[in-house]
């Protein structure tokens, strides 16, 4: 059995500022940045402050971070952009905010999916409607699913 000290070493502790971003605490974010905190700091999953605010539907905090210069096209450790995350979650107003501040609609994650693809697959109709009015590739959900299956099948399988 591991000792408490050994167990503590396995725990992931992230700075409190990430929780403030999730909760949309603009005042805490402002103080953090005013005292020299990094705007593009990342947690253990590669999420930035903007990603956490946006994924948790914290519009004011996301807008504040964008005004301070947050990268609207940053990607996490899985290769998903901020826009992909808000489209997956179904946050249409945040998708609009990101797009109006330069987020790229055509970016693809390592699985070949765009923000629009994610919105379709997860049934985010309001987001699909918003994004379908913009110039970008359009794929129906079946096409997206087939693309994912084809990619999975094209990978070599480990030898037994």
mmCIF file with all atom_site columns, C-alpha atoms in Angstrom:
data_model
loop_
_atom_site.group_PDB
_atom_site.id
_atom_site.type_symbol
_atom_site.label_atom_id
_atom_site.label_alt_id
_atom_site.label_comp_id
_atom_site.label_asym_id
_atom_site.label_entity_id
_atom_site.label_seq_id
_atom_site.pdbx_PDB_ins_code
_atom_site.Cartn_x
_atom_site.Cartn_y
_atom_site.Cartn_z
_atom_site.occupancy
_atom_site.B_iso_or_equiv
_atom_site.pdbx_formal_charge
_atom_site.auth_seq_id
_atom_site.auth_comp_id
_atom_site.auth_asym_id
_atom_site.auth_atom_id
_atom_site.pdbx_PDB_model_num
ATOM 1   C CA . UNK A 1 1   ? 0.000   0.000   0.000   1.00 0.00 ? 1   UNK A CA 1
ATOM 2   C CA . UNK A 1 2   ? 1.328   3.447   -0.960  1.00 0.00 ? 2   UNK A CA 1
ATOM 3   C CA . UNK A 1 3   ? 2.010   6.043   1.679   1.00 0.00 ? 3   UNK A CA 1
ATOM 4   C CA . UNK A 1 4   ? 0.172   9.357   1.708   1.00 0.00 ? 4   UNK A CA 1
ATOM 5   C CA . UNK A 1 5   ? 3.313   11.114  0.466   1.00 0.00 ? 5   UNK A CA 1
ATOM 6   C CA . UNK A 1 6   ? 3.618   8.709   -2.476  1.00 0.00 ? 6   UNK A CA 1
ATOM 7   C CA . UNK A 1 7   ? -0.062  9.122   -3.290  1.00 0.00 ? 7   UNK A CA 1
ATOM 8   C CA . UNK A 1 8   ? 0.142   12.938  -3.190  1.00 0.00 ? 8   UNK A CA 1
ATOM 9   C CA . UNK A 1 9   ? 2.827   12.841  -5.870  1.00 0.00 ? 9   UNK A CA 1
ATOM 10  C CA . UNK A 1 10  ? 0.338   11.218  -8.263  1.00 0.00 ? 10  UNK A CA 1
ATOM 11  C CA . UNK A 1 11  ? -2.314  13.893  -7.749  1.00 0.00 ? 11  UNK A CA 1
ATOM 12  C CA . UNK A 1 12  ? -2.701  16.591  -10.373 1.00 0.00 ? 12  UNK A CA 1
ATOM 13  C CA . UNK A 1 13  ? -3.127  19.998  -8.810  1.00 0.00 ? 13  UNK A CA 1
ATOM 14  C CA . UNK A 1 14  ? -3.745  22.907  -11.116 1.00 0.00 ? 14  UNK A CA 1
ATOM 15  C CA . UNK A 1 15  ? -3.538  26.592  -10.245 1.00 0.00 ? 15  UNK A CA 1
ATOM 16  C CA . UNK A 1 16  ? -6.728  28.125  -8.863  1.00 0.00 ? 16  UNK A CA 1
ATOM 17  C CA . UNK A 1 17  ? -6.930  30.523  -11.820 1.00 0.00 ? 17  UNK A CA 1
ATOM 18  C CA . UNK A 1 18  ? -8.280  27.685  -13.971 1.00 0.00 ? 18  UNK A CA 1
ATOM 19  C CA . UNK A 1 19  ? -11.239 27.291  -11.626 1.00 0.00 ? 19  UNK A CA 1
ATOM 20  C CA . UNK A 1 20  ? -11.805 31.057  -11.764 1.00 0.00 ? 20  UNK A CA 1
ATOM 21  C CA . UNK A 1 21  ? -11.943 30.821  -15.574 1.00 0.00 ? 21  UNK A CA 1
ATOM 22  C CA . UNK A 1 22  ? -14.443 27.936  -15.384 1.00 0.00 ? 22  UNK A CA 1
ATOM 23  C CA . UNK A 1 23  ? -16.598 29.996  -13.030 1.00 0.00 ? 23  UNK A CA 1
ATOM 24  C CA . UNK A 1 24  ? -16.331 33.163  -15.128 1.00 0.00 ? 24  UNK A CA 1
ATOM 25  C CA . UNK A 1 25  ? -14.726 35.251  -12.387 1.00 0.00 ? 25  UNK A CA 1
ATOM 26  C CA . UNK A 1 26  ? -13.616 38.227  -14.481 1.00 0.00 ? 26  UNK A CA 1
ATOM 27  C CA . UNK A 1 27  ? -12.264 40.127  -11.477 1.00 0.00 ? 27  UNK A CA 1
ATOM 28  C CA . UNK A 1 28  ? -9.957  37.252  -10.506 1.00 0.00 ? 28  UNK A CA 1
ATOM 29  C CA . UNK A 1 29  ? -8.846  36.876  -14.141 1.00 0.00 ? 29  UNK A CA 1
ATOM 30  C CA . UNK A 1 30  ? -8.156  40.620  -14.351 1.00 0.00 ? 30  UNK A CA 1
ATOM 31  C CA . UNK A 1 31  ? -6.089  40.594  -11.163 1.00 0.00 ? 31  UNK A CA 1
ATOM 32  C CA . UNK A 1 32  ? -4.181  37.523  -12.316 1.00 0.00 ? 32  UNK A CA 1
ATOM 33  C CA . UNK A 1 33  ? -3.325  39.108  -15.668 1.00 0.00 ? 33  UNK A CA 1
ATOM 34  C CA . UNK A 1 34  ? -2.598  42.551  -14.193 1.00 0.00 ? 34  UNK A CA 1
ATOM 35  C CA . UNK A 1 35  ? -0.035  40.962  -11.878 1.00 0.00 ? 35  UNK A CA 1
ATOM 36  C CA . UNK A 1 36  ? 1.740   39.289  -14.777 1.00 0.00 ? 36  UNK A CA 1
ATOM 37  C CA . UNK A 1 37  ? -0.048  35.955  -15.010 1.00 0.00 ? 37  UNK A CA 1
ATOM 38  C CA . UNK A 1 38  ? 0.182   34.216  -18.363 1.00 0.00 ? 38  UNK A CA 1
ATOM 39  C CA . UNK A 1 39  ? -2.776  34.624  -20.693 1.00 0.00 ? 39  UNK A CA 1
ATOM 40  C CA . UNK A 1 40  ? -1.987  31.369  -22.505 1.00 0.00 ? 40  UNK A CA 1
ATOM 41  C CA . UNK A 1 41  ? -1.230  29.282  -19.396 1.00 0.00 ? 41  UNK A CA 1
ATOM 42  C CA . UNK A 1 42  ? -2.391  25.675  -19.863 1.00 0.00 ? 42  UNK A CA 1
ATOM 43  C CA . UNK A 1 43  ? -3.690  23.062  -17.467 1.00 0.00 ? 43  UNK A CA 1
ATOM 44  C CA . UNK A 1 44  ? -2.767  19.373  -17.519 1.00 0.00 ? 44  UNK A CA 1
ATOM 45  C CA . UNK A 1 45  ? -5.097  18.780  -20.518 1.00 0.00 ? 45  UNK A CA 1
ATOM 46  C CA . UNK A 1 46  ? -3.670  21.692  -22.468 1.00 0.00 ? 46  UNK A CA 1
ATOM 47  C CA . UNK A 1 47  ? -6.725  23.881  -21.877 1.00 0.00 ? 47  UNK A CA 1
ATOM 48  C CA . UNK A 1 48  ? -6.172  27.628  -21.787 1.00 0.00 ? 48  UNK A CA 1
ATOM 49  C CA . UNK A 1 49  ? -8.117  30.090  -19.656 1.00 0.00 ? 49  UNK A CA 1
ATOM 50  C CA . UNK A 1 50  ? -10.197 31.012  -22.720 1.00 0.00 ? 50  UNK A CA 1
ATOM 51  C CA . UNK A 1 51  ? -11.014 27.369  -23.401 1.00 0.00 ? 51  UNK A CA 1
ATOM 52  C CA . UNK A 1 52  ? -12.202 26.778  -19.851 1.00 0.00 ? 52  UNK A CA 1
ATOM 53  C CA . UNK A 1 53  ? -14.304 29.940  -19.763 1.00 0.00 ? 53  UNK A CA 1
ATOM 54  C CA . UNK A 1 54  ? -15.822 29.178  -23.174 1.00 0.00 ? 54  UNK A CA 1
ATOM 55  C CA . UNK A 1 55  ? -16.458 25.472  -22.529 1.00 0.00 ? 55  UNK A CA 1
ATOM 56  C CA . UNK A 1 56  ? -18.316 26.435  -19.351 1.00 0.00 ? 56  UNK A CA 1
ATOM 57  C CA . UNK A 1 57  ? -20.439 29.022  -21.188 1.00 0.00 ? 57  UNK A CA 1
ATOM 58  C CA . UNK A 1 58  ? -18.880 31.975  -19.372 1.00 0.00 ? 58  UNK A CA 1
ATOM 59  C CA . UNK A 1 59  ? -19.482 34.593  -22.065 1.00 0.00 ? 59  UNK A CA 1
ATOM 60  C CA . UNK A 1 60  ? -18.271 37.638  -20.122 1.00 0.00 ? 60  UNK A CA 1
ATOM 61  C CA . UNK A 1 61  ? -15.044 35.921  -19.096 1.00 0.00 ? 61  UNK A CA 1
ATOM 62  C CA . UNK A 1 62  ? -14.427 34.660  -22.639 1.00 0.00 ? 62  UNK A CA 1
ATOM 63  C CA . UNK A 1 63  ? -14.989 38.138  -24.059 1.00 0.00 ? 63  UNK A CA 1
ATOM 64  C CA . UNK A 1 64  ? -12.683 39.650  -21.426 1.00 0.00 ? 64  UNK A CA 1
ATOM 65  C CA . UNK A 1 65  ? -9.912  37.157  -22.230 1.00 0.00 ? 65  UNK A CA 1
ATOM 66  C CA . UNK A 1 66  ? -10.289 37.780  -25.968 1.00 0.00 ? 66  UNK A CA 1
ATOM 67  C CA . UNK A 1 67  ? -10.073 41.535  -25.364 1.00 0.00 ? 67  UNK A CA 1
ATOM 68  C CA . UNK A 1 68  ? -6.852  40.911  -23.446 1.00 0.00 ? 68  UNK A CA 1
ATOM 69  C CA . UNK A 1 69  ? -5.442  39.016  -26.440 1.00 0.00 ? 69  UNK A CA 1
ATOM 70  C CA . UNK A 1 70  ? -6.254  35.339  -25.848 1.00 0.00 ? 70  UNK A CA 1
ATOM 71  C CA . UNK A 1 71  ? -5.636  33.132  -28.889 1.00 0.00 ? 71  UNK A CA 1
ATOM 72  C CA . UNK A 1 72  ? -9.044  32.196  -30.310 1.00 0.00 ? 72  UNK A CA 1
ATOM 73  C CA . UNK A 1 73  ? -7.422  29.465  -32.430 1.00 0.00 ? 73  UNK A CA 1
ATOM 74  C CA . UNK A 1 74  ? -5.462  27.695  -29.706 1.00 0.00 ? 74  UNK A CA 1
ATOM 75  C CA . UNK A 1 75  ? -5.802  23.923  -29.478 1.00 0.00 ? 75  UNK A CA 1
ATOM 76  C CA . UNK A 1 76  ? -5.704  21.567  -26.510 1.00 0.00 ? 76  UNK A CA 1
ATOM 77  C CA . UNK A 1 77  ? -3.560  18.450  -26.117 1.00 0.00 ? 77  UNK A CA 1
ATOM 78  C CA . UNK A 1 78  ? -6.110  16.441  -28.139 1.00 0.00 ? 78  UNK A CA 1
ATOM 79  C CA . UNK A 1 79  ? -5.916  18.879  -31.068 1.00 0.00 ? 79  UNK A CA 1
ATOM 80  C CA . UNK A 1 80  ? -9.345  20.454  -30.575 1.00 0.00 ? 80  UNK A CA 1
ATOM 81  C CA . UNK A 1 81  ? -9.695  24.206  -30.949 1.00 0.00 ? 81  UNK A CA 1
ATOM 82  C CA . UNK A 1 82  ? -11.676 26.534  -28.711 1.00 0.00 ? 82  UNK A CA 1
ATOM 83  C CA . UNK A 1 83  ? -14.321 26.771  -31.439 1.00 0.00 ? 83  UNK A CA 1
ATOM 84  C CA . UNK A 1 84  ? -14.585 22.989  -31.673 1.00 0.00 ? 84  UNK A CA 1
ATOM 85  C CA . UNK A 1 85  ? -15.158 22.799  -27.928 1.00 0.00 ? 85  UNK A CA 1
ATOM 86  C CA . UNK A 1 86  ? -17.952 25.371  -27.850 1.00 0.00 ? 86  UNK A CA 1
ATOM 87  C CA . UNK A 1 87  ? -19.613 23.787  -30.887 1.00 0.00 ? 87  UNK A CA 1
ATOM 88  C CA . UNK A 1 88  ? -19.456 20.360  -29.240 1.00 0.00 ? 88  UNK A CA 1
ATOM 89  C CA . UNK A 1 89  ? -21.032 21.896  -26.118 1.00 0.00 ? 89  UNK A CA 1
ATOM 90  C CA . UNK A 1 90  ? -23.667 23.770  -28.150 1.00 0.00 ? 90  UNK A CA 1
ATOM 91  C CA . UNK A 1 91  ? -22.761 27.307  -27.056 1.00 0.00 ? 91  UNK A CA 1
ATOM 92  C CA . UNK A 1 92  ? -23.918 29.255  -30.133 1.00 0.00 ? 92  UNK A CA 1
ATOM 93  C CA . UNK A 1 93  ? -23.307 32.754  -28.751 1.00 0.00 ? 93  UNK A CA 1
ATOM 94  C CA . UNK A 1 94  ? -19.761 31.833  -27.815 1.00 0.00 ? 94  UNK A CA 1
ATOM 95  C CA . UNK A 1 95  ? -19.218 30.337  -31.262 1.00 0.00 ? 95  UNK A CA 1
ATOM 96  C CA . UNK A 1 96  ? -20.342 33.651  -32.753 1.00 0.00 ? 96  UNK A CA 1
ATOM 97  C CA . UNK A 1 97  ? -18.010 35.566  -30.408 1.00 0.00 ? 97  UNK A CA 1
ATOM 98  C CA . UNK A 1 98  ? -15.054 33.398  -31.407 1.00 0.00 ? 98  UNK A CA 1
ATOM 99  C CA . UNK A 1 99  ? -15.829 33.631  -35.125 1.00 0.00 ? 99  UNK A CA 1
ATOM 100 C CA . UNK A 1 100 ? -16.208 37.401  -34.954 1.00 0.00 ? 100 UNK A CA 1
ATOM 101 C CA . UNK A 1 101 ? -12.759 37.534  -33.365 1.00 0.00 ? 101 UNK A CA 1
ATOM 102 C CA . UNK A 1 102 ? -10.986 35.454  -35.988 1.00 0.00 ? 102 UNK A CA 1
ATOM 103 C CA . UNK A 1 103 ? -11.592 31.815  -35.048 1.00 0.00 ? 103 UNK A CA 1
ATOM 104 C CA . UNK A 1 104 ? -11.004 29.587  -38.067 1.00 0.00 ? 104 UNK A CA 1
ATOM 105 C CA . UNK A 1 105 ? -14.026 27.510  -39.033 1.00 0.00 ? 105 UNK A CA 1
ATOM 106 C CA . UNK A 1 106 ? -12.087 25.283  -41.433 1.00 0.00 ? 106 UNK A CA 1
ATOM 107 C CA . UNK A 1 107 ? -9.581  23.900  -38.880 1.00 0.00 ? 107 UNK A CA 1
ATOM 108 C CA . UNK A 1 108 ? -9.686  20.129  -38.333 1.00 0.00 ? 108 UNK A CA 1
ATOM 109 C CA . UNK A 1 109 ? -8.734  18.079  -35.299 1.00 0.00 ? 109 UNK A CA 1
ATOM 110 C CA . UNK A 1 110 ? -6.545  14.942  -35.588 1.00 0.00 ? 110 UNK A CA 1
ATOM 111 C CA . UNK A 1 111 ? -9.703  12.917  -36.386 1.00 0.00 ? 111 UNK A CA 1
ATOM 112 C CA . UNK A 1 112 ? -10.382 15.160  -39.386 1.00 0.00 ? 112 UNK A CA 1
ATOM 113 C CA . UNK A 1 113 ? -13.404 16.850  -37.820 1.00 0.00 ? 113 UNK A CA 1
ATOM 114 C CA . UNK A 1 114 ? -14.254 20.543  -38.003 1.00 0.00 ? 114 UNK A CA 1
ATOM 115 C CA . UNK A 1 115 ? -16.275 22.554  -35.492 1.00 0.00 ? 115 UNK A CA 1
ATOM 116 C CA . UNK A 1 116 ? -19.283 22.185  -37.793 1.00 0.00 ? 116 UNK A CA 1
ATOM 117 C CA . UNK A 1 117 ? -18.820 18.406  -37.921 1.00 0.00 ? 117 UNK A CA 1
ATOM 118 C CA . UNK A 1 118 ? -18.826 18.241  -34.117 1.00 0.00 ? 118 UNK A CA 1
ATOM 119 C CA . UNK A 1 119 ? -21.960 20.376  -33.898 1.00 0.00 ? 119 UNK A CA 1
ATOM 120 C CA . UNK A 1 120 ? -23.725 18.055  -36.356 1.00 0.00 ? 120 UNK A CA 1
ATOM 121 C CA . UNK A 1 121 ? -22.637 14.809  -34.728 1.00 0.00 ? 121 UNK A CA 1
ATOM 122 C CA . UNK A 1 122 ? -23.800 16.002  -31.307 1.00 0.00 ? 122 UNK A CA 1
ATOM 123 C CA . UNK A 1 123 ? -27.069 17.475  -32.565 1.00 0.00 ? 123 UNK A CA 1
ATOM 124 C CA . UNK A 1 124 ? -26.334 21.120  -31.763 1.00 0.00 ? 124 UNK A CA 1
ATOM 125 C CA . UNK A 1 125 ? -28.937 22.527  -34.169 1.00 0.00 ? 125 UNK A CA 1
ATOM 126 C CA . UNK A 1 126 ? -28.528 26.188  -33.206 1.00 0.00 ? 126 UNK A CA 1
ATOM 127 C CA . UNK A 1 127 ? -24.775 25.978  -33.744 1.00 0.00 ? 127 UNK A CA 1
ATOM 128 C CA . UNK A 1 128 ? -25.203 24.066  -37.025 1.00 0.00 ? 128 UNK A CA 1
ATOM 129 C CA . UNK A 1 129 ? -27.569 26.788  -38.229 1.00 0.00 ? 129 UNK A CA 1
ATOM 130 C CA . UNK A 1 130 ? -25.084 29.495  -37.257 1.00 0.00 ? 130 UNK A CA 1
ATOM 131 C CA . UNK A 1 131 ? -22.122 27.792  -38.888 1.00 0.00 ? 131 UNK A CA 1
ATOM 132 C CA . UNK A 1 132 ? -23.927 26.641  -42.024 1.00 0.00 ? 132 UNK A CA 1
ATOM 133 C CA . UNK A 1 133 ? -24.472 30.266  -43.013 1.00 0.00 ? 133 UNK A CA 1
ATOM 134 C CA . UNK A 1 134 ? -20.709 30.739  -43.161 1.00 0.00 ? 134 UNK A CA 1
ATOM 135 C CA . UNK A 1 135 ? -18.383 29.658  -45.956 1.00 0.00 ? 135 UNK A CA 1
ATOM 136 C CA . UNK A 1 136 ? -16.800 26.335  -45.022 1.00 0.00 ? 136 UNK A CA 1
ATOM 137 C CA . UNK A 1 137 ? -16.978 22.733  -46.043 1.00 0.00 ? 137 UNK A CA 1
ATOM 138 C CA . UNK A 1 138 ? -20.377 21.170  -45.388 1.00 0.00 ? 138 UNK A CA 1
ATOM 139 C CA . UNK A 1 139 ? -20.656 17.520  -44.527 1.00 0.00 ? 139 UNK A CA 1
ATOM 140 C CA . UNK A 1 140 ? -23.740 15.685  -43.374 1.00 0.00 ? 140 UNK A CA 1
ATOM 141 C CA . UNK A 1 141 ? -23.544 13.571  -40.198 1.00 0.00 ? 141 UNK A CA 1
ATOM 142 C CA . UNK A 1 142 ? -23.361 10.330  -42.195 1.00 0.00 ? 142 UNK A CA 1
ATOM 143 C CA . UNK A 1 143 ? -20.380 11.640  -44.161 1.00 0.00 ? 143 UNK A CA 1
ATOM 144 C CA . UNK A 1 144 ? -18.661 12.615  -40.911 1.00 0.00 ? 144 UNK A CA 1
ATOM 145 C CA . UNK A 1 145 ? -19.318 9.186   -39.380 1.00 0.00 ? 145 UNK A CA 1
ATOM 146 C CA . UNK A 1 146 ? -18.054 7.421   -42.516 1.00 0.00 ? 146 UNK A CA 1
ATOM 147 C CA . UNK A 1 147 ? -14.906 9.540   -42.504 1.00 0.00 ? 147 UNK A CA 1
ATOM 148 C CA . UNK A 1 148 ? -14.221 8.596   -38.869 1.00 0.00 ? 148 UNK A CA 1
ATOM 149 C CA . UNK A 1 149 ? -14.817 4.889   -39.534 1.00 0.00 ? 149 UNK A CA 1
ATOM 150 C CA . UNK A 1 150 ? -12.608 4.945   -42.630 1.00 0.00 ? 150 UNK A CA 1
ATOM 151 C CA . UNK A 1 151 ? -9.821  6.625   -40.673 1.00 0.00 ? 151 UNK A CA 1
ATOM 152 C CA . UNK A 1 152 ? -10.122 4.037   -37.895 1.00 0.00 ? 152 UNK A CA 1
ATOM 153 C CA . UNK A 1 153 ? -10.099 1.122   -40.361 1.00 0.00 ? 153 UNK A CA 1
ATOM 154 C CA . UNK A 1 154 ? -7.098  2.476   -42.261 1.00 0.00 ? 154 UNK A CA 1
ATOM 155 C CA . UNK A 1 155 ? -4.866  2.310   -39.185 1.00 0.00 ? 155 UNK A CA 1
ATOM 156 C CA . UNK A 1 156 ? -2.665  -0.766  -38.927 1.00 0.00 ? 156 UNK A CA 1
ATOM 157 C CA . UNK A 1 157 ? -3.648  -3.205  -36.213 1.00 0.00 ? 157 UNK A CA 1
ATOM 158 C CA . UNK A 1 158 ? -1.044  -4.502  -33.773 1.00 0.00 ? 158 UNK A CA 1
ATOM 159 C CA . UNK A 1 159 ? 0.280   -7.958  -34.521 1.00 0.00 ? 159 UNK A CA 1
ATOM 160 C CA . UNK A 1 160 ? -0.723  -10.654 -32.041 1.00 0.00 ? 160 UNK A CA 1
#
